[in-house]
Each structure stands twice: as structure tokens, then as C-alpha cells.
CSV table of C-alpha atoms in Angstrom, one decimal:
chain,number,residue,atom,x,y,z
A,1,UNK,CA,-6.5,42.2,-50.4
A,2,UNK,CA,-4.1,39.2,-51.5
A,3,UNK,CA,-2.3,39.1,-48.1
A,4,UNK,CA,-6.0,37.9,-46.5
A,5,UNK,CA,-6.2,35.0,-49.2
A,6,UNK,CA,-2.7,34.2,-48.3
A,7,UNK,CA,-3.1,34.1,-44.5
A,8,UNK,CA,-6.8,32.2,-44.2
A,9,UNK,CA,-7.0,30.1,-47.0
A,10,UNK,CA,-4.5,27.3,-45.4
A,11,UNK,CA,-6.6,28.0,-41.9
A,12,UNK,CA,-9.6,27.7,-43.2
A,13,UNK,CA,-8.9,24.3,-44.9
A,14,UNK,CA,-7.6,22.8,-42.4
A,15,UNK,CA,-10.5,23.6,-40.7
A,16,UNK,CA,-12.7,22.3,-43.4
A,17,UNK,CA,-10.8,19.0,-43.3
A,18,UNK,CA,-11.0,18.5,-39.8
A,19,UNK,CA,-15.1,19.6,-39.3
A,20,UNK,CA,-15.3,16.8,-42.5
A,21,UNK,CA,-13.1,14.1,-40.8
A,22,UNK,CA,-15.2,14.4,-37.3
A,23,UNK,CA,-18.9,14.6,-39.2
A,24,UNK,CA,-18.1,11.7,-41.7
A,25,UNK,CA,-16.3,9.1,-40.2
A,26,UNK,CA,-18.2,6.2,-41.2
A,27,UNK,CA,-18.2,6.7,-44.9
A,28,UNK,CA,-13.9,7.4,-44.5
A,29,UNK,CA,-13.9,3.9,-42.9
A,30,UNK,CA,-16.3,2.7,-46.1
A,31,UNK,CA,-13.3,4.1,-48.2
A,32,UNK,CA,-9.8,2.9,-46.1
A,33,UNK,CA,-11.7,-0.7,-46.5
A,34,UNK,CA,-11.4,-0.1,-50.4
A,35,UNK,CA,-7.3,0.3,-49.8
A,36,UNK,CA,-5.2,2.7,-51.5
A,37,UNK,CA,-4.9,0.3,-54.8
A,38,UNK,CA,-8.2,2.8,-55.7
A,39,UNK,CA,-8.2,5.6,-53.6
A,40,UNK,CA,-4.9,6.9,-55.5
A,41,UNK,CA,-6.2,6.3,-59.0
A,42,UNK,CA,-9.3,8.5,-58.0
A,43,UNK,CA,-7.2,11.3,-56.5
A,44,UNK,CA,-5.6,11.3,-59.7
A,45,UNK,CA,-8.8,11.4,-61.8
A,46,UNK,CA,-10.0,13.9,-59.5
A,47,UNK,CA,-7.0,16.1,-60.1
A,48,UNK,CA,-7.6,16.2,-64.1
A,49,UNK,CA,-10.7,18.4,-63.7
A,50,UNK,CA,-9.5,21.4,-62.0
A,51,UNK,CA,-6.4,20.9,-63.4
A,52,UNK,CA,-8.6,21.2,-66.7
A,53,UNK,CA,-10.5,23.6,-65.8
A,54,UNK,CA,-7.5,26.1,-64.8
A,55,UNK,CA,-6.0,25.6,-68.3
A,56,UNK,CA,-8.9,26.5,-69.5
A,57,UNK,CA,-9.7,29.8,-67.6
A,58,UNK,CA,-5.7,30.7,-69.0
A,59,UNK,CA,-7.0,29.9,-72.5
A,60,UNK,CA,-9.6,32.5,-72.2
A,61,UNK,CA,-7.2,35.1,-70.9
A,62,UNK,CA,-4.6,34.2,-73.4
A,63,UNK,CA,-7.1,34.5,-76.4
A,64,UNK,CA,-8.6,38.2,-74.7
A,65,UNK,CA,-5.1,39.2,-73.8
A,66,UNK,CA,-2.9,37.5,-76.5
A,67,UNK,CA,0.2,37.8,-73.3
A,68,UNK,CA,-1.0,36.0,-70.3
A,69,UNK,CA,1.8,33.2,-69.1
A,70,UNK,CA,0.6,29.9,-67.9
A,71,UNK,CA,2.1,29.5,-65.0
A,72,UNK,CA,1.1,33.0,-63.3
A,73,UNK,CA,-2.5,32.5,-64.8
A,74,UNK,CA,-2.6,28.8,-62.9
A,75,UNK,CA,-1.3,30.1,-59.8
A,76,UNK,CA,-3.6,32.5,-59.7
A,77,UNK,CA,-6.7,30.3,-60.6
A,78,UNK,CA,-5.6,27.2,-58.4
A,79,UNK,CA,-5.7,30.1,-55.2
A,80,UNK,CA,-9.0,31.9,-56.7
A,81,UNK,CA,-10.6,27.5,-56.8
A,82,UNK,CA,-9.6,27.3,-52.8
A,83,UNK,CA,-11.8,30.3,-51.6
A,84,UNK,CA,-14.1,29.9,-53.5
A,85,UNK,CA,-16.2,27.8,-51.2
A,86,UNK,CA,-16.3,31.1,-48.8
A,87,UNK,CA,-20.1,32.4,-48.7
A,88,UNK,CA,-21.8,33.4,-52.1
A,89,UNK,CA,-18.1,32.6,-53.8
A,90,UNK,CA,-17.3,36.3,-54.3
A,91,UNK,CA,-14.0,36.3,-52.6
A,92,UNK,CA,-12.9,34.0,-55.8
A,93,UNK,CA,-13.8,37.0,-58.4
A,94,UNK,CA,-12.2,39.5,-56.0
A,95,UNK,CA,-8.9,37.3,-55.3
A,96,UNK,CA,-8.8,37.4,-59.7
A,97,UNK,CA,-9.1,40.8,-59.8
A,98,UNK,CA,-6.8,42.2,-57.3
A,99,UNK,CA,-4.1,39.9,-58.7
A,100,UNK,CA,-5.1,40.4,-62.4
A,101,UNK,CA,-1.2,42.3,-63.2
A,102,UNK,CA,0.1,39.1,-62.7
A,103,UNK,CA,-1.5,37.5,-65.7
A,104,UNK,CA,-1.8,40.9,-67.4
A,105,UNK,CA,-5.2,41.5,-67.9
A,106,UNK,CA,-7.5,44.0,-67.3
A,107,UNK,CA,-10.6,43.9,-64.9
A,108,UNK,CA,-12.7,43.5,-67.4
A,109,UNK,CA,-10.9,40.8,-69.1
A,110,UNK,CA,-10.6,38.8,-65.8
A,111,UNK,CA,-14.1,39.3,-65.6
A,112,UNK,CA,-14.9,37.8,-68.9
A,113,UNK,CA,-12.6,34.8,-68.3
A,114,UNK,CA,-14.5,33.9,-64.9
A,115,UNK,CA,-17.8,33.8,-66.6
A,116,UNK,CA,-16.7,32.4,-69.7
A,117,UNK,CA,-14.5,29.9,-67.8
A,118,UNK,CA,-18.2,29.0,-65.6
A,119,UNK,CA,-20.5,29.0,-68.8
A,120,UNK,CA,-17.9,26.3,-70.3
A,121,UNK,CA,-17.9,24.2,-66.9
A,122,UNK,CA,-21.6,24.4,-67.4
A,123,UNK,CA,-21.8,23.8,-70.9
A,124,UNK,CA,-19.8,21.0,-71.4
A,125,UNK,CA,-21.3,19.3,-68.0
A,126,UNK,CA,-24.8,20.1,-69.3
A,127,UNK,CA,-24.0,18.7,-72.6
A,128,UNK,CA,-22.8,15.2,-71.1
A,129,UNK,CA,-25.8,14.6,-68.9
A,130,UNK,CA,-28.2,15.4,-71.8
A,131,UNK,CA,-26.1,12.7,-73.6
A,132,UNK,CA,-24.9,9.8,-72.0
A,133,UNK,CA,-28.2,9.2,-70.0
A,134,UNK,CA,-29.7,8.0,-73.3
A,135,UNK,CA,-26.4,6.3,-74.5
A,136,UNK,CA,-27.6,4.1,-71.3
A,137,UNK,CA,-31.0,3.8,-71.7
A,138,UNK,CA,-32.8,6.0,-69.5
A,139,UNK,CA,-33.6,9.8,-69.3
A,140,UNK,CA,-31.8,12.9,-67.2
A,141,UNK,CA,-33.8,13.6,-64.7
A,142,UNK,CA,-36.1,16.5,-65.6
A,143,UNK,CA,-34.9,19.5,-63.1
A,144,UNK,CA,-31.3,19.0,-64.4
A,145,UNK,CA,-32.3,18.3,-67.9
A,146,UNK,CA,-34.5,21.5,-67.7
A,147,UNK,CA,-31.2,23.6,-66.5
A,148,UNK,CA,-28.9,21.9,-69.0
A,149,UNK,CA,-30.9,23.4,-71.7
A,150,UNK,CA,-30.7,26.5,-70.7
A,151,UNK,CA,-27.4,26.6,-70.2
A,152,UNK,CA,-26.6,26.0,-74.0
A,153,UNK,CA,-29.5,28.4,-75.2
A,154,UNK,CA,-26.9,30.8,-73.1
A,155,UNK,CA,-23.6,29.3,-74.4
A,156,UNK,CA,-25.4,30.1,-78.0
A,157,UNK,CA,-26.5,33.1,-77.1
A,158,UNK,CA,-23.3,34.3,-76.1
A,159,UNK,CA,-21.6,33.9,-79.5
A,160,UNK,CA,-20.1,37.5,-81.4
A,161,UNK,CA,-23.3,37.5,-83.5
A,162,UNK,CA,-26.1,37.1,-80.8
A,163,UNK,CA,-25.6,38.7,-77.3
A,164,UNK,CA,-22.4,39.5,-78.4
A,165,UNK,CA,-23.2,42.5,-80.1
A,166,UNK,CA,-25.9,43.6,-77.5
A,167,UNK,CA,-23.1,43.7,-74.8
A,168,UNK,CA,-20.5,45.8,-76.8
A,169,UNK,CA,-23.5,48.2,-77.9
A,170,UNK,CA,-24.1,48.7,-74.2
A,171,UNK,CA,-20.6,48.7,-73.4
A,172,UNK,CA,-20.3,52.0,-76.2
A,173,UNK,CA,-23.2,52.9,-74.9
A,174,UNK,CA,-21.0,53.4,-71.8
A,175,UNK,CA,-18.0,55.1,-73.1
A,176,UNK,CA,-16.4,51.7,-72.0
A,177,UNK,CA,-14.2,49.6,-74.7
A,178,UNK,CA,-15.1,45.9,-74.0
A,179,UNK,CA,-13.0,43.8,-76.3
A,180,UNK,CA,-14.2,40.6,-74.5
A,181,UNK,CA,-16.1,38.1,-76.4
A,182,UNK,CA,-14.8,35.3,-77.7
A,183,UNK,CA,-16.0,34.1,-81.2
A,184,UNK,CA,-18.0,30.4,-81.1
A,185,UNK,CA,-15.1,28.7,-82.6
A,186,UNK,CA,-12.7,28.9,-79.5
A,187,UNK,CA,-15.8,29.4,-76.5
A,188,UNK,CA,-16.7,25.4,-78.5
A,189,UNK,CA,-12.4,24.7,-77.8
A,190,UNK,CA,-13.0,25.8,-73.8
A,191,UNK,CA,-16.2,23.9,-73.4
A,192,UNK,CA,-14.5,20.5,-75.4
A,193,UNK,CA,-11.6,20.8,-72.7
A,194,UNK,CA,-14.2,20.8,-69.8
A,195,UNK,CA,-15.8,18.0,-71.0
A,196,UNK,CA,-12.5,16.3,-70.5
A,197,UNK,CA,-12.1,17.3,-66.9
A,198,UNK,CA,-16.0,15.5,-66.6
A,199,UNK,CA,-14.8,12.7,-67.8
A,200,UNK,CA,-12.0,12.0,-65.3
A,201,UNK,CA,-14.0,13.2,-62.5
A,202,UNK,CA,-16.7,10.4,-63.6
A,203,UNK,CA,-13.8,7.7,-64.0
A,204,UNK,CA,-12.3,9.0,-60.1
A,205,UNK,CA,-16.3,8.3,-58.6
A,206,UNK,CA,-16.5,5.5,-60.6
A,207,UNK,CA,-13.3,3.5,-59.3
A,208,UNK,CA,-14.6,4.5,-55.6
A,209,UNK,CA,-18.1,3.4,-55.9
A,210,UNK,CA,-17.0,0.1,-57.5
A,211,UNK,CA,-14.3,0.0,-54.5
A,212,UNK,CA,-16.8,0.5,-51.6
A,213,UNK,CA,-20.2,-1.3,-52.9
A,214,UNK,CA,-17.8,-3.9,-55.3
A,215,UNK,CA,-20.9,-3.5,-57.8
A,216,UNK,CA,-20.8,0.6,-59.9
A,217,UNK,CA,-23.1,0.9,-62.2
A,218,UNK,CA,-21.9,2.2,-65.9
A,219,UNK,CA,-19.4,4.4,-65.9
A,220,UNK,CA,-21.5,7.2,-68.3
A,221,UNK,CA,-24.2,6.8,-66.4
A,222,UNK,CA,-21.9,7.8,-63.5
A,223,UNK,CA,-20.9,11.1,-65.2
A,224,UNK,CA,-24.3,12.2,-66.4
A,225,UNK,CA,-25.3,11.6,-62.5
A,226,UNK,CA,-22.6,13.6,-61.7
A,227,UNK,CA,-22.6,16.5,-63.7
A,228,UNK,CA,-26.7,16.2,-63.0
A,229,UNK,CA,-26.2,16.6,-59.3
A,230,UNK,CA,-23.4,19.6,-60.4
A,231,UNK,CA,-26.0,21.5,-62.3
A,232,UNK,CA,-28.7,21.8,-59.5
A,233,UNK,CA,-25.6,22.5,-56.7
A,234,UNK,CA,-24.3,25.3,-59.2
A,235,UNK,CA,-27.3,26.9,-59.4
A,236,UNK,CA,-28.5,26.6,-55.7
A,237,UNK,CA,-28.4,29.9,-53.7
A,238,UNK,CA,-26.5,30.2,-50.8
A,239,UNK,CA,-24.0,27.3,-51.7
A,240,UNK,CA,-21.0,27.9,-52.2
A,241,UNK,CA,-19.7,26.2,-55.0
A,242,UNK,CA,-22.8,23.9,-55.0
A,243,UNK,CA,-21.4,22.2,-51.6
A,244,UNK,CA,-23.7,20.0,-49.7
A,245,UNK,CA,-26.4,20.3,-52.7
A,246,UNK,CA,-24.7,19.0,-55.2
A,247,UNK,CA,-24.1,16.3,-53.4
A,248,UNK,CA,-27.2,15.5,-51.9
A,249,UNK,CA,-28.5,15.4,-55.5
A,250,UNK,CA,-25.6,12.9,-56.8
A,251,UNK,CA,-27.6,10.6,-53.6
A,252,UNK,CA,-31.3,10.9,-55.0
């Protein structure tokens, strides 16, 4: 139900915040020496991706549903991105579901729009690090490079003319009418706006690294490392939203 998003999501971060602040207090001294001068233009960065990625997940809705307003379809996605770190993330899908009148969409159409909105996150993260390693003269490494591929053989594959038709077959199959895949034209438009939101969160660790150590290296290379380390968290079981993995890969 809504009302239990409502009532333990601002718990439960504050929680988070507090278990982080007591478990990591040398690196937050690392950072207050780099002063606010960079630790406010990275909160910024940071902000562009799931801002990014939010206005995204409303493009898909408003290309399935041709009503869905912005600002009820952010709302919704902004409270979906804060639970989502709850085990196996599948109080996010049921938060979008029980509140999918307020963008006006079906179930199955907020259904679509989560995975579509995750296989464009993936995409255009996968599509980075297989490019901009090379652009700086060395090679992903090969567990996120083997995943990276995989996840555009699926972007492909999920295209009108591929698996496209082999889910509506199985949909009439069904007796259930499944208007809900997007041609390759406007899944490429989703994808190209996630690639922005990589971008800013590569400038944001960036302008801390070089803060803390006074030496980053590359800025691409820092995205490809980053949306690396993303690839193996997202795919990790039992990690919510790739937490702890993801960022233990970004290390090695």
C-alpha cells in the first residue's frame, strides 16, 4: 500500500544515513578536507542522473500512454528510486503499480516502462564503458565488458521486429492485449538520455576524486569505471540496487 511507502521511506533513510555516517567516518573526513568549493558541484552532477533517469521512465509512459503528465509521473518515480534499495528492490515495482492512476497507465504499461526504463540505464551505461575505455587506451575489464554485450544483444532484441513480436504472440496467446513495445527509434531516444545522466555522474566522481587525492585520472576513463562497477552491482543477486557491489567493483 502507498501509505507504508509514505510512512518508512523518511525512517528508513534516515536510518541509512546515520548507520553510513557511523561506519565511514574517515572517508567523510577525506571529503570535508576537499571543502564545499567541490562537494556542491558534485551534488549537482549527481543530481542530473536520476533526475535523467526519471524523465526518461515518463518518456516511456508518455509514448505507451500518449496522457501521462510529468509532474505526477516524477513524483511517482522519484518515491519508487527511494525504496528501491529495500531487499530484492521489489517494493519499487509495487510502489509503481499501486500508484499507476496517477500517471494513467495500466499495470502492464507501468510494467513495460520499469523494464524499459532499466534496459536503457543498462544500455546506455554498457555502451559508454565499451567505448571510452579504448578512447583512453586500455580495455574494459572483461566481466563488465562480457555483460555490456549482452545487454545490447537484449536492447536489440527487444526492438518491434525481434522479441517484439514473440511477446505480443504470447500476449494473444493469452487473451491479453499488450500494446507495450516501443519501436527502436524512441527505445535509441531513452537510452541517448541515460547516457547523459552517465555522463554527469562521471563529471560528480571526477571533481571528488580530484578533490581528495588532488591527482583524478581522465575523466572518460572515470565513467567507463563507473558504469563498469554499475554493470556487475546491477546484476549481483541479493543487492539491492547494486549497493555495496557496485562499489566495491568501482575500488578494484
Amino acid at each position: 500500500p502507498i501509505w507504508v511507502v509514505r510512512w518508512t521511506a523518511l525512517p528508513a533513510a534516515a536510518l541509512g544515513l546515520l548507520l553510513v555516517l557511523r561506519s565511514q567516518r574517515e572517508a567523510i573526513s577525506a571529503l570535508e578536507s576537499a571543502g564545499w568549493t567541490a562537494i556542491a558541484p558534485a551534488a549537482l552532477a549527481f543530481a542530473l542522473a536520476p533526475l535523467l533517469q526519471g524523465m526518461s521512465s515518463w518518456l516511456v509512459l508518455r509514448l505507451l500512454t500518449g496522457r501521462t503528465p510529468l509532474l505526477e509521473a516524477m513524483l511517482v518515480w522519484s518515491r519508487s528510486y527511494i525504496v528501491r534499495y529495500a531487499p530484492t528492490g521489489t517494493l519499487a515495482v509495487a510502489y509503481r503499480v499501486s500508484a499507476r492512476h496517477r500517471v494513467g497507465a495500466s499495470t502492464d504499461q507501468v510494467l513495460a516502462a520499469f523494464a524499459y526504463e532499466h534496459v536503457a540505464v543498462l544500455a546506455a551505461a554498457s555502451a559508454l564503458s565499451l567505448v571510452l575505455f579504448p578512447l583512453t587506451g586500455s580495455l574494459p575489464p572483461a566481466l563488465p565488458a562480457s555483460i555490456a554485450l549482452a545487454t545490447l544483444a537484449l536492447t536489440a532484441a527487444m526492438r518491434p521486429g525481434i522479441a517484439g513480436r514473440g511477446v505480443e504472440a504470447a500476449a494473444c496467446r493469452l487473451r491479453v492485449r499488450l500494446a507495450v513495445v516501443l519501436p527502436g527509434s524512441r527505445l535509441g531516444a531513452v537510452v541517448g538520455v541515460n547516457a547523459l545522466g552517465w555522463l554527469g555522474t562521471g563529471l560528480a566522481v571526477y571533481l571528488l576524486v580530484g578533490a581528495v587525492t588532488g591527482a583524478a585520472p581522465p575523466f572518460l576513463w572515470i565513467v567507463g569505471s563507473y558504469t563498469a562497477a554499475y554493470l556487475v552491482g546491477f546484476v549481483a543477486p541479493l543487492a539491492p540496487g547494486g549497493l555495496g557491489v557496485r562499489e566495491g567493483m568501482l575500488v578494484v
